[in-house]
């Protein structure tokens, strides 16, 4: 049996928004699909096997340029973050449950970019 890759592939980009209802309506129209995940704390769209997430939490980031985070799929967020720590990479945010079995964490690359990790049971592992 083949071991899964430590990074499964591009999964999610999250935009920070100040008005979740307005953003959900706008992106539903623009993308031509309804959200697959729709909660007061997060809205997620499945667009061709990739996710666009809308996050209204001001503590998670500000909208606008530089306000998006791209998340790379992992089987287990805790293990993935530990692996990156062993490589000398400090976490920017710890693993946190964002609902629906979805768990995320972020690290900062050597150039100041945010590199997100996402464990999302709603998206299958296509890399294995």
PDB file of N, CA, C and O in Angstrom, residues 48-126:
ATOM      1  N   UNK A  48     -15.603  22.952  -8.710  1.00  0.00           N
ATOM      2  CA  UNK A  48     -14.743  22.071  -9.496  1.00  0.00           C
ATOM      3  C   UNK A  48     -13.785  21.248  -8.669  1.00  0.00           C
ATOM      4  O   UNK A  48     -12.678  20.963  -9.108  1.00  0.00           O
ATOM      5  N   UNK A  49     -14.193  20.872  -7.451  1.00  0.00           N
ATOM      6  CA  UNK A  49     -13.328  20.068  -6.593  1.00  0.00           C
ATOM      7  C   UNK A  49     -12.394  20.879  -5.715  1.00  0.00           C
ATOM      8  O   UNK A  49     -11.586  20.317  -4.978  1.00  0.00           O
ATOM      9  N   UNK A  50     -12.506  22.190  -5.777  1.00  0.00           N
ATOM     10  CA  UNK A  50     -11.728  23.068  -4.910  1.00  0.00           C
ATOM     11  C   UNK A  50     -12.701  23.878  -4.081  1.00  0.00           C
ATOM     12  O   UNK A  50     -13.857  24.056  -4.465  1.00  0.00           O
ATOM     13  N   UNK A  51     -12.235  24.402  -2.968  1.00  0.00           N
ATOM     14  CA  UNK A  51     -13.135  25.136  -2.090  1.00  0.00           C
ATOM     15  C   UNK A  51     -12.775  26.615  -2.024  1.00  0.00           C
ATOM     16  O   UNK A  51     -11.609  26.974  -1.890  1.00  0.00           O
ATOM     17  N   UNK A  52     -13.830  27.434  -2.106  1.00  0.00           N
ATOM     18  CA  UNK A  52     -13.709  28.843  -1.752  1.00  0.00           C
ATOM     19  C   UNK A  52     -14.448  28.984  -0.436  1.00  0.00           C
ATOM     20  O   UNK A  52     -15.635  28.661  -0.340  1.00  0.00           O
ATOM     21  N   UNK A  53     -13.756  29.446   0.597  1.00  0.00           N
ATOM     22  CA  UNK A  53     -14.360  29.642   1.901  1.00  0.00           C
ATOM     23  C   UNK A  53     -14.484  31.116   2.209  1.00  0.00           C
ATOM     24  O   UNK A  53     -13.612  31.912   1.859  1.00  0.00           O
ATOM     25  N   UNK A  54     -15.584  31.476   2.872  1.00  0.00           N
ATOM     26  CA  UNK A  54     -15.817  32.851   3.324  1.00  0.00           C
ATOM     27  C   UNK A  54     -15.808  32.853   4.836  1.00  0.00           C
ATOM     28  O   UNK A  54     -16.583  32.130   5.470  1.00  0.00           O
ATOM     29  N   UNK A  55     -14.939  33.646   5.428  1.00  0.00           N
ATOM     30  CA  UNK A  55     -14.760  33.676   6.882  1.00  0.00           C
ATOM     31  C   UNK A  55     -15.039  35.080   7.397  1.00  0.00           C
ATOM     32  O   UNK A  55     -14.319  36.017   7.065  1.00  0.00           O
ATOM     33  N   UNK A  56     -16.082  35.245   8.249  1.00  0.00           N
ATOM     34  CA  UNK A  56     -16.406  36.569   8.765  1.00  0.00           C
ATOM     35  C   UNK A  56     -15.685  36.932  10.065  1.00  0.00           C
ATOM     36  O   UNK A  56     -15.874  38.025  10.586  1.00  0.00           O
ATOM     37  N   UNK A  57     -14.845  36.043  10.592  1.00  0.00           N
ATOM     38  CA  UNK A  57     -14.184  36.268  11.880  1.00  0.00           C
ATOM     39  C   UNK A  57     -13.065  37.301  11.720  1.00  0.00           C
ATOM     40  O   UNK A  57     -12.039  37.014  11.098  1.00  0.00           O
ATOM     41  N   UNK A  58     -13.219  38.503  12.304  1.00  0.00           N
ATOM     42  CA  UNK A  58     -12.177  39.529  12.135  1.00  0.00           C
ATOM     43  C   UNK A  58     -10.849  39.136  12.779  1.00  0.00           C
ATOM     44  O   UNK A  58      -9.807  39.619  12.368  1.00  0.00           O
ATOM     45  N   UNK A  59     -10.880  38.218  13.741  1.00  0.00           N
ATOM     46  CA  UNK A  59      -9.639  37.777  14.373  1.00  0.00           C
ATOM     47  C   UNK A  59      -8.825  36.885  13.434  1.00  0.00           C
ATOM     48  O   UNK A  59      -7.620  36.734  13.610  1.00  0.00           O
ATOM     49  N   UNK A  60      -9.475  36.288  12.438  1.00  0.00           N
ATOM     50  CA  UNK A  60      -8.789  35.380  11.514  1.00  0.00           C
ATOM     51  C   UNK A  60      -8.077  36.122  10.388  1.00  0.00           C
ATOM     52  O   UNK A  60      -7.226  35.546   9.716  1.00  0.00           O
ATOM     53  N   UNK A  61      -8.414  37.378  10.160  1.00  0.00           N
ATOM     54  CA  UNK A  61      -7.768  38.150   9.103  1.00  0.00           C
ATOM     55  C   UNK A  61      -8.683  39.229   8.570  1.00  0.00           C
ATOM     56  O   UNK A  61      -9.879  39.236   8.824  1.00  0.00           O
ATOM     57  N   UNK A  62      -8.079  40.164   7.834  1.00  0.00           N
ATOM     58  CA  UNK A  62      -8.840  41.278   7.273  1.00  0.00           C
ATOM     59  C   UNK A  62      -9.106  41.046   5.799  1.00  0.00           C
ATOM     60  O   UNK A  62      -8.295  40.452   5.106  1.00  0.00           O
ATOM     61  N   UNK A  63     -10.247  41.550   5.294  1.00  0.00           N
ATOM     62  CA  UNK A  63     -10.517  41.447   3.866  1.00  0.00           C
ATOM     63  C   UNK A  63      -9.593  42.349   3.057  1.00  0.00           C
ATOM     64  O   UNK A  63      -8.951  43.236   3.605  1.00  0.00           O
ATOM     65  N   UNK A  64      -9.540  42.094   1.763  1.00  0.00           N
ATOM     66  CA  UNK A  64      -8.759  42.951   0.885  1.00  0.00           C
ATOM     67  C   UNK A  64      -7.446  42.320   0.481  1.00  0.00           C
ATOM     68  O   UNK A  64      -7.192  41.152   0.773  1.00  0.00           O
ATOM     69  N   UNK A  65      -6.573  43.095  -0.182  1.00  0.00           N
ATOM     70  CA  UNK A  65      -5.286  42.567  -0.626  1.00  0.00           C
ATOM     71  C   UNK A  65      -4.497  41.977   0.539  1.00  0.00           C
ATOM     72  O   UNK A  65      -4.408  42.565   1.613  1.00  0.00           O
ATOM     73  N   UNK A  66      -3.980  40.790   0.320  1.00  0.00           N
ATOM     74  CA  UNK A  66      -3.219  40.111   1.365  1.00  0.00           C
ATOM     75  C   UNK A  66      -4.103  39.426   2.389  1.00  0.00           C
ATOM     76  O   UNK A  66      -3.602  38.848   3.338  1.00  0.00           O
ATOM     77  N   UNK A  67      -5.413  39.459   2.211  1.00  0.00           N
ATOM     78  CA  UNK A  67      -6.329  38.877   3.187  1.00  0.00           C
ATOM     79  C   UNK A  67      -6.780  37.472   2.872  1.00  0.00           C
ATOM     80  O   UNK A  67      -7.603  36.921   3.583  1.00  0.00           O
ATOM     81  N   UNK A  68      -6.252  36.863   1.818  1.00  0.00           N
ATOM     82  CA  UNK A  68      -6.638  35.501   1.463  1.00  0.00           C
ATOM     83  C   UNK A  68      -5.575  34.522   1.949  1.00  0.00           C
ATOM     84  O   UNK A  68      -4.392  34.837   1.989  1.00  0.00           O
ATOM     85  N   UNK A  69      -6.023  33.335   2.337  1.00  0.00           N
ATOM     86  CA  UNK A  69      -5.118  32.264   2.728  1.00  0.00           C
ATOM     87  C   UNK A  69      -5.461  31.044   1.880  1.00  0.00           C
ATOM     88  O   UNK A  69      -6.627  30.669   1.778  1.00  0.00           O
ATOM     89  N   UNK A  70      -4.459  30.441   1.279  1.00  0.00           N
ATOM     90  CA  UNK A  70      -4.658  29.211   0.527  1.00  0.00           C
ATOM     91  C   UNK A  70      -4.292  28.038   1.423  1.00  0.00           C
ATOM     92  O   UNK A  70      -3.246  28.047   2.071  1.00  0.00           O
ATOM     93  N   UNK A  71      -5.172  27.048   1.447  1.00  0.00           N
ATOM     94  CA  UNK A  71      -4.984  25.877   2.301  1.00  0.00           C
ATOM     95  C   UNK A  71      -4.667  24.657   1.448  1.00  0.00           C
ATOM     96  O   UNK A  71      -5.329  24.411   0.435  1.00  0.00           O
ATOM     97  N   UNK A  72      -3.694  23.891   1.899  1.00  0.00           N
ATOM     98  CA  UNK A  72      -3.267  22.654   1.246  1.00  0.00           C
ATOM     99  C   UNK A  72      -3.811  21.483   2.048  1.00  0.00           C
ATOM    100  O   UNK A  72      -3.704  21.450   3.273  1.00  0.00           O
ATOM    101  N   UNK A  73      -4.398  20.521   1.347  1.00  0.00           N
ATOM    102  CA  UNK A  73      -5.027  19.383   2.003  1.00  0.00           C
ATOM    103  C   UNK A  73      -4.030  18.472   2.691  1.00  0.00           C
ATOM    104  O   UNK A  73      -2.944  18.222   2.174  1.00  0.00           O
ATOM    105  N   UNK A  74      -4.411  17.995   3.861  1.00  0.00           N
ATOM    106  CA  UNK A  74      -3.637  17.007   4.618  1.00  0.00           C
ATOM    107  C   UNK A  74      -4.600  15.978   5.194  1.00  0.00           C
ATOM    108  O   UNK A  74      -5.779  16.267   5.397  1.00  0.00           O
ATOM    109  N   UNK A  75      -4.093  14.776   5.445  1.00  0.00           N
ATOM    110  CA  UNK A  75      -4.915  13.728   6.055  1.00  0.00           C
ATOM    111  C   UNK A  75      -5.209  14.046   7.517  1.00  0.00           C
ATOM    112  O   UNK A  75      -6.299  13.791   8.003  1.00  0.00           O
ATOM    113  N   UNK A  76      -4.201  14.570   8.229  1.00  0.00           N
ATOM    114  CA  UNK A  76      -4.319  14.818   9.653  1.00  0.00           C
ATOM    115  C   UNK A  76      -3.608  16.138   9.967  1.00  0.00           C
ATOM    116  O   UNK A  76      -2.383  16.231   9.832  1.00  0.00           O
ATOM    117  N   UNK A  77      -4.368  17.129  10.381  1.00  0.00           N
ATOM    118  CA  UNK A  77      -3.802  18.471  10.614  1.00  0.00           C
ATOM    119  C   UNK A  77      -2.768  18.477  11.730  1.00  0.00           C
ATOM    120  O   UNK A  77      -1.745  19.157  11.628  1.00  0.00           O
ATOM    121  N   UNK A  78      -3.022  17.710  12.791  1.00  0.00           N
ATOM    122  CA  UNK A  78      -2.063  17.667  13.907  1.00  0.00           C
ATOM    123  C   UNK A  78      -0.721  17.095  13.459  1.00  0.00           C
ATOM    124  O   UNK A  78       0.335  17.666  13.744  1.00  0.00           O
ATOM    125  N   UNK A  79      -0.772  15.975  12.752  1.00  0.00           N
ATOM    126  CA  UNK A  79       0.463  15.347  12.277  1.00  0.00           C
ATOM    127  C   UNK A  79       1.190  16.234  11.269  1.00  0.00           C
ATOM    128  O   UNK A  79       2.414  16.336  11.302  1.00  0.00           O
ATOM    129  N   UNK A  80       0.444  16.868  10.392  1.00  0.00           N
ATOM    130  CA  UNK A  80       1.065  17.739   9.394  1.00  0.00           C
ATOM    131  C   UNK A  80       1.766  18.922  10.056  1.00  0.00           C
ATOM    132  O   UNK A  80       2.879  19.286   9.673  1.00  0.00           O
ATOM    133  N   UNK A  81       1.106  19.517  11.052  1.00  0.00           N
ATOM    134  CA  UNK A  81       1.720  20.651  11.742  1.00  0.00           C
ATOM    135  C   UNK A  81       2.957  20.201  12.514  1.00  0.00           C
ATOM    136  O   UNK A  81       3.978  20.898  12.509  1.00  0.00           O
ATOM    137  N   UNK A  82       2.901  19.038  13.140  1.00  0.00           N
ATOM    138  CA  UNK A  82       4.077  18.510  13.856  1.00  0.00           C
ATOM    139  C   UNK A  82       5.237  18.275  12.897  1.00  0.00           C
ATOM    140  O   UNK A  82       6.385  18.573  13.219  1.00  0.00           O
ATOM    141  N   UNK A  83       4.944  17.751  11.712  1.00  0.00           N
ATOM    142  CA  UNK A  83       5.977  17.528  10.702  1.00  0.00           C
ATOM    143  C   UNK A  83       6.658  18.843  10.330  1.00  0.00           C
ATOM    144  O   UNK A  83       7.883  18.930  10.234  1.00  0.00           O
ATOM    145  N   UNK A  84       5.858  19.894  10.130  1.00  0.00           N
ATOM    146  CA  UNK A  84       6.430  21.189   9.771  1.00  0.00           C
ATOM    147  C   UNK A  84       7.236  21.780  10.927  1.00  0.00           C
ATOM    148  O   UNK A  84       8.287  22.400  10.701  1.00  0.00           O
ATOM    149  N   UNK A  85       6.786  21.572  12.149  1.00  0.00           N
ATOM    150  CA  UNK A  85       7.564  22.043  13.317  1.00  0.00           C
ATOM    151  C   UNK A  85       8.933  21.368  13.351  1.00  0.00           C
ATOM    152  O   UNK A  85       9.940  22.007  13.638  1.00  0.00           O
ATOM    153  N   UNK A  86       8.958  20.056  13.050  1.00  0.00           N
ATOM    154  CA  UNK A  86      10.229  19.319  13.029  1.00  0.00           C
ATOM    155  C   UNK A  86      11.149  19.841  11.934  1.00  0.00           C
ATOM    156  O   UNK A  86      12.366  19.692  12.027  1.00  0.00           O
ATOM    157  N   UNK A  87      10.576  20.437  10.900  1.00  0.00           N
ATOM    158  CA  UNK A  87      11.381  21.047   9.833  1.00  0.00           C
ATOM    159  C   UNK A  87      11.821  22.468  10.194  1.00  0.00           C
ATOM    160  O   UNK A  87      12.417  23.164   9.384  1.00  0.00           O
ATOM    161  N   UNK A  88      11.476  22.906  11.407  1.00  0.00           N
ATOM    162  CA  UNK A  88      11.887  24.224  11.875  1.00  0.00           C
ATOM    163  C   UNK A  88      10.940  25.345  11.528  1.00  0.00           C
ATOM    164  O   UNK A  88      11.294  26.517  11.622  1.00  0.00           O
ATOM    165  N   UNK A  89       9.730  24.998  11.129  1.00  0.00           N
ATOM    166  CA  UNK A  89       8.750  26.009  10.747  1.00  0.00           C
ATOM    167  C   UNK A  89       7.803  26.257  11.911  1.00  0.00           C
ATOM    168  O   UNK A  89       7.158  25.332  12.407  1.00  0.00           O
ATOM    169  N   UNK A  90       7.723  27.484  12.372  1.00  0.00           N
ATOM    170  CA  UNK A  90       6.857  27.821  13.505  1.00  0.00           C
ATOM    171  C   UNK A  90       5.423  28.044  13.025  1.00  0.00           C
ATOM    172  O   UNK A  90       5.198  28.669  11.988  1.00  0.00           O
ATOM    173  N   UNK A  91       4.457  27.531  13.782  1.00  0.00           N
ATOM    174  CA  UNK A  91       3.055  27.761  13.396  1.00  0.00           C
ATOM    175  C   UNK A  91       2.665  29.220  13.548  1.00  0.00           C
ATOM    176  O   UNK A  91       3.098  29.897  14.474  1.00  0.00           O
ATOM    177  N   UNK A  92       1.844  29.704  12.619  1.00  0.00           N
ATOM    178  CA  UNK A  92       1.256  31.037  12.741  1.00  0.00           C
ATOM    179  C   UNK A  92      -0.035  30.933  13.541  1.00  0.00           C
ATOM    180  O   UNK A  92      -0.380  31.835  14.295  1.00  0.00           O
ATOM    181  N   UNK A  93      -0.758  29.824  13.360  1.00  0.00           N
ATOM    182  CA  UNK A  93      -1.950  29.551  14.162  1.00  0.00           C
ATOM    183  C   UNK A  93      -2.020  28.049  14.409  1.00  0.00           C
ATOM    184  O   UNK A  93      -1.688  27.262  13.522  1.00  0.00           O
ATOM    185  N   UNK A  94      -2.436  27.654  15.601  1.00  0.00           N
ATOM    186  CA  UNK A  94      -2.502  26.229  15.920  1.00  0.00           C
ATOM    187  C   UNK A  94      -3.662  25.555  15.186  1.00  0.00           C
ATOM    188  O   UNK A  94      -4.514  26.224  14.602  1.00  0.00           O
ATOM    189  N   UNK A  95      -3.700  24.238  15.253  1.00  0.00           N
ATOM    190  CA  UNK A  95      -4.813  23.496  14.681  1.00  0.00           C
ATOM    191  C   UNK A  95      -6.076  23.892  15.430  1.00  0.00           C
ATOM    192  O   UNK A  95      -6.101  23.943  16.658  1.00  0.00           O
ATOM    193  N   UNK A  96      -7.108  24.221  14.646  1.00  0.00           N
ATOM    194  CA  UNK A  96      -8.392  24.539  15.272  1.00  0.00           C
ATOM    195  C   UNK A  96      -9.522  23.930  14.460  1.00  0.00           C
ATOM    196  O   UNK A  96      -9.428  23.809  13.234  1.00  0.00           O
ATOM    197  N   UNK A  97     -10.559  23.521  15.162  1.00  0.00           N
ATOM    198  CA  UNK A  97     -11.744  22.947  14.542  1.00  0.00           C
ATOM    199  C   UNK A  97     -12.630  24.098  14.116  1.00  0.00           C
ATOM    200  O   UNK A  97     -13.015  24.933  14.935  1.00  0.00           O
ATOM    201  N   UNK A  98     -12.970  24.144  12.821  1.00  0.00           N
ATOM    202  CA  UNK A  98     -13.806  25.229  12.315  1.00  0.00           C
ATOM    203  C   UNK A  98     -15.217  24.754  11.995  1.00  0.00           C
ATOM    204  O   UNK A  98     -15.992  25.465  11.370  1.00  0.00           O
ATOM    205  N   UNK A  99     -15.558  23.544  12.450  1.00  0.00           N
ATOM    206  CA  UNK A  99     -16.910  23.014  12.274  1.00  0.00           C
ATOM    207  C   UNK A  99     -16.991  21.990  11.159  1.00  0.00           C
ATOM    208  O   UNK A  99     -16.182  21.990  10.230  1.00  0.00           O
ATOM    209  N   UNK A 100     -17.951  21.113  11.261  1.00  0.00           N
ATOM    210  CA  UNK A 100     -18.186  20.124  10.222  1.00  0.00           C
ATOM    211  C   UNK A 100     -17.054  19.130  10.049  1.00  0.00           C
ATOM    212  O   UNK A 100     -16.905  18.554   8.974  1.00  0.00           O
ATOM    213  N   UNK A 101     -16.236  18.938  11.080  1.00  0.00           N
ATOM    214  CA  UNK A 101     -15.109  18.022  10.977  1.00  0.00           C
ATOM    215  C   UNK A 101     -13.911  18.607  10.258  1.00  0.00           C
ATOM    216  O   UNK A 101     -12.932  17.907  10.001  1.00  0.00           O
ATOM    217  N   UNK A 102     -13.963  19.887   9.944  1.00  0.00           N
ATOM    218  CA  UNK A 102     -12.872  20.553   9.229  1.00  0.00           C
ATOM    219  C   UNK A 102     -11.922  21.170  10.252  1.00  0.00           C
ATOM    220  O   UNK A 102     -12.342  21.866  11.170  1.00  0.00           O
ATOM    221  N   UNK A 103     -10.623  20.909  10.073  1.00  0.00           N
ATOM    222  CA  UNK A 103      -9.608  21.410  10.993  1.00  0.00           C
ATOM    223  C   UNK A 103      -8.524  22.111  10.189  1.00  0.00           C
ATOM    224  O   UNK A 103      -8.104  21.608   9.149  1.00  0.00           O
ATOM    225  N   UNK A 104      -8.097  23.272  10.655  1.00  0.00           N
ATOM    226  CA  UNK A 104      -7.116  24.069   9.924  1.00  0.00           C
ATOM    227  C   UNK A 104      -6.002  24.554  10.840  1.00  0.00           C
ATOM    228  O   UNK A 104      -6.170  24.642  12.055  1.00  0.00           O
ATOM    229  N   UNK A 105      -4.870  24.872  10.230  1.00  0.00           N
ATOM    230  CA  UNK A 105      -3.733  25.497  10.911  1.00  0.00           C
ATOM    231  C   UNK A 105      -2.967  26.273   9.846  1.00  0.00           C
ATOM    232  O   UNK A 105      -3.139  26.036   8.650  1.00  0.00           O
ATOM    233  N   UNK A 106      -2.126  27.197  10.290  1.00  0.00           N
ATOM    234  CA  UNK A 106      -1.281  27.930   9.340  1.00  0.00           C
ATOM    235  C   UNK A 106       0.142  28.031   9.862  1.00  0.00           C
ATOM    236  O   UNK A 106       0.388  28.015  11.071  1.00  0.00           O
ATOM    237  N   UNK A 107       1.064  28.138   8.910  1.00  0.00           N
ATOM    238  CA  UNK A 107       2.460  28.423   9.209  1.00  0.00           C
ATOM    239  C   UNK A 107       2.865  29.582   8.296  1.00  0.00           C
ATOM    240  O   UNK A 107       2.143  29.922   7.359  1.00  0.00           O
ATOM    241  N   UNK A 108       4.014  30.156   8.585  1.00  0.00           N
ATOM    242  CA  UNK A 108       4.523  31.235   7.742  1.00  0.00           C
ATOM    243  C   UNK A 108       5.772  30.737   7.046  1.00  0.00           C
ATOM    244  O   UNK A 108       6.666  30.179   7.685  1.00  0.00           O
ATOM    245  N   UNK A 109       5.814  30.923   5.718  1.00  0.00           N
ATOM    246  CA  UNK A 109       7.010  30.497   4.995  1.00  0.00           C
ATOM    247  C   UNK A 109       8.139  31.514   5.217  1.00  0.00           C
ATOM    248  O   UNK A 109       7.922  32.567   5.839  1.00  0.00           O
ATOM    249  N   UNK A 110       9.348  31.222   4.770  1.00  0.00           N
ATOM    250  CA  UNK A 110      10.477  32.120   5.016  1.00  0.00           C
ATOM    251  C   UNK A 110      10.335  33.504   4.389  1.00  0.00           C
ATOM    252  O   UNK A 110      11.110  34.401   4.676  1.00  0.00           O
ATOM    253  N   UNK A 111       9.324  33.680   3.533  1.00  0.00           N
ATOM    254  CA  UNK A 111       9.146  34.946   2.838  1.00  0.00           C
ATOM    255  C   UNK A 111       7.977  35.751   3.380  1.00  0.00           C
ATOM    256  O   UNK A 111       7.613  36.779   2.831  1.00  0.00           O
ATOM    257  N   UNK A 112       7.339  35.247   4.466  1.00  0.00           N
ATOM    258  CA  UNK A 112       6.218  35.954   5.076  1.00  0.00           C
ATOM    259  C   UNK A 112       4.857  35.551   4.549  1.00  0.00           C
ATOM    260  O   UNK A 112       3.843  36.113   4.951  1.00  0.00           O
ATOM    261  N   UNK A 113       4.807  34.576   3.646  1.00  0.00           N
ATOM    262  CA  UNK A 113       3.519  34.098   3.134  1.00  0.00           C
ATOM    263  C   UNK A 113       2.876  33.126   4.110  1.00  0.00           C
ATOM    264  O   UNK A 113       3.567  32.324   4.735  1.00  0.00           O
ATOM    265  N   UNK A 114       1.577  33.177   4.215  1.00  0.00           N
ATOM    266  CA  UNK A 114       0.851  32.239   5.060  1.00  0.00           C
ATOM    267  C   UNK A 114       0.571  30.980   4.248  1.00  0.00           C
ATOM    268  O   UNK A 114       0.061  31.043   3.129  1.00  0.00           O
ATOM    269  N   UNK A 115       0.946  29.841   4.812  1.00  0.00           N
ATOM    270  CA  UNK A 115       0.759  28.528   4.192  1.00  0.00           C
ATOM    271  C   UNK A 115      -0.225  27.775   5.073  1.00  0.00           C
ATOM    272  O   UNK A 115       0.061  27.482   6.227  1.00  0.00           O
ATOM    273  N   UNK A 116      -1.420  27.516   4.533  1.00  0.00           N
ATOM    274  CA  UNK A 116      -2.467  26.881   5.323  1.00  0.00           C
ATOM    275  C   UNK A 116      -2.516  25.376   5.129  1.00  0.00           C
ATOM    276  O   UNK A 116      -2.208  24.861   4.058  1.00  0.00           O
ATOM    277  N   UNK A 117      -2.906  24.685   6.205  1.00  0.00           N
ATOM    278  CA  UNK A 117      -3.139  23.245   6.189  1.00  0.00           C
ATOM    279  C   UNK A 117      -4.612  23.023   6.484  1.00  0.00           C
ATOM    280  O   UNK A 117      -5.166  23.663   7.386  1.00  0.00           O
ATOM    281  N   UNK A 118      -5.260  22.112   5.736  1.00  0.00           N
ATOM    282  CA  UNK A 118      -6.671  21.827   5.981  1.00  0.00           C
ATOM    283  C   UNK A 118      -6.924  20.324   5.935  1.00  0.00           C
ATOM    284  O   UNK A 118      -6.521  19.641   4.996  1.00  0.00           O
ATOM    285  N   UNK A 119      -7.560  19.848   6.986  1.00  0.00           N
ATOM    286  CA  UNK A 119      -8.055  18.478   7.065  1.00  0.00           C
ATOM    287  C   UNK A 119      -9.561  18.602   6.859  1.00  0.00           C
ATOM    288  O   UNK A 119     -10.259  19.148   7.712  1.00  0.00           O
ATOM    289  N   UNK A 120     -10.042  18.152   5.708  1.00  0.00           N
ATOM    290  CA  UNK A 120     -11.444  18.363   5.363  1.00  0.00           C
ATOM    291  C   UNK A 120     -12.063  17.043   4.890  1.00  0.00           C
ATOM    292  O   UNK A 120     -11.803  16.606   3.769  1.00  0.00           O
ATOM    293  N   UNK A 121     -12.900  16.413   5.726  1.00  0.00           N
ATOM    294  CA  UNK A 121     -13.498  15.143   5.334  1.00  0.00           C
ATOM    295  C   UNK A 121     -14.488  15.256   4.185  1.00  0.00           C
ATOM    296  O   UNK A 121     -14.885  14.248   3.601  1.00  0.00           O
ATOM    297  N   UNK A 122     -14.878  16.464   3.815  1.00  0.00           N
ATOM    298  CA  UNK A 122     -15.808  16.684   2.711  1.00  0.00           C
ATOM    299  C   UNK A 122     -15.117  16.602   1.343  1.00  0.00           C
ATOM    300  O   UNK A 122     -15.794  16.558   0.320  1.00  0.00           O
ATOM    301  N   UNK A 123     -13.778  16.644   1.345  1.00  0.00           N
ATOM    302  CA  UNK A 123     -13.019  16.544   0.105  1.00  0.00           C
ATOM    303  C   UNK A 123     -12.167  15.278   0.196  1.00  0.00           C
ATOM    304  O   UNK A 123     -11.325  15.159   1.065  1.00  0.00           O
ATOM    305  N   UNK A 124     -12.348  14.335  -0.726  1.00  0.00           N
ATOM    306  CA  UNK A 124     -11.610  13.081  -0.654  1.00  0.00           C
ATOM    307  C   UNK A 124     -10.125  13.268  -0.980  1.00  0.00           C
ATOM    308  O   UNK A 124      -9.750  14.218  -1.646  1.00  0.00           O
ATOM    309  N   UNK A 125      -9.338  12.336  -0.478  1.00  0.00           N
ATOM    310  CA  UNK A 125      -7.902  12.329  -0.759  1.00  0.00           C
ATOM    311  C   UNK A 125      -7.700  11.787  -2.166  1.00  0.00           C
ATOM    312  O   UNK A 125      -7.789  10.590  -2.404  1.00  0.00           O
ATOM    313  N   UNK A 126      -7.414  12.659  -3.098  1.00  0.00           N
ATOM    314  CA  UNK A 126      -7.210  12.231  -4.480  1.00  0.00           C
ATOM    315  C   UNK A 126      -5.744  11.956  -4.766  1.00  0.00           C
ATOM    316  O   UNK A 126      -5.406  11.513  -5.861  1.00  0.00           O
TER     317      UNK A 126
END
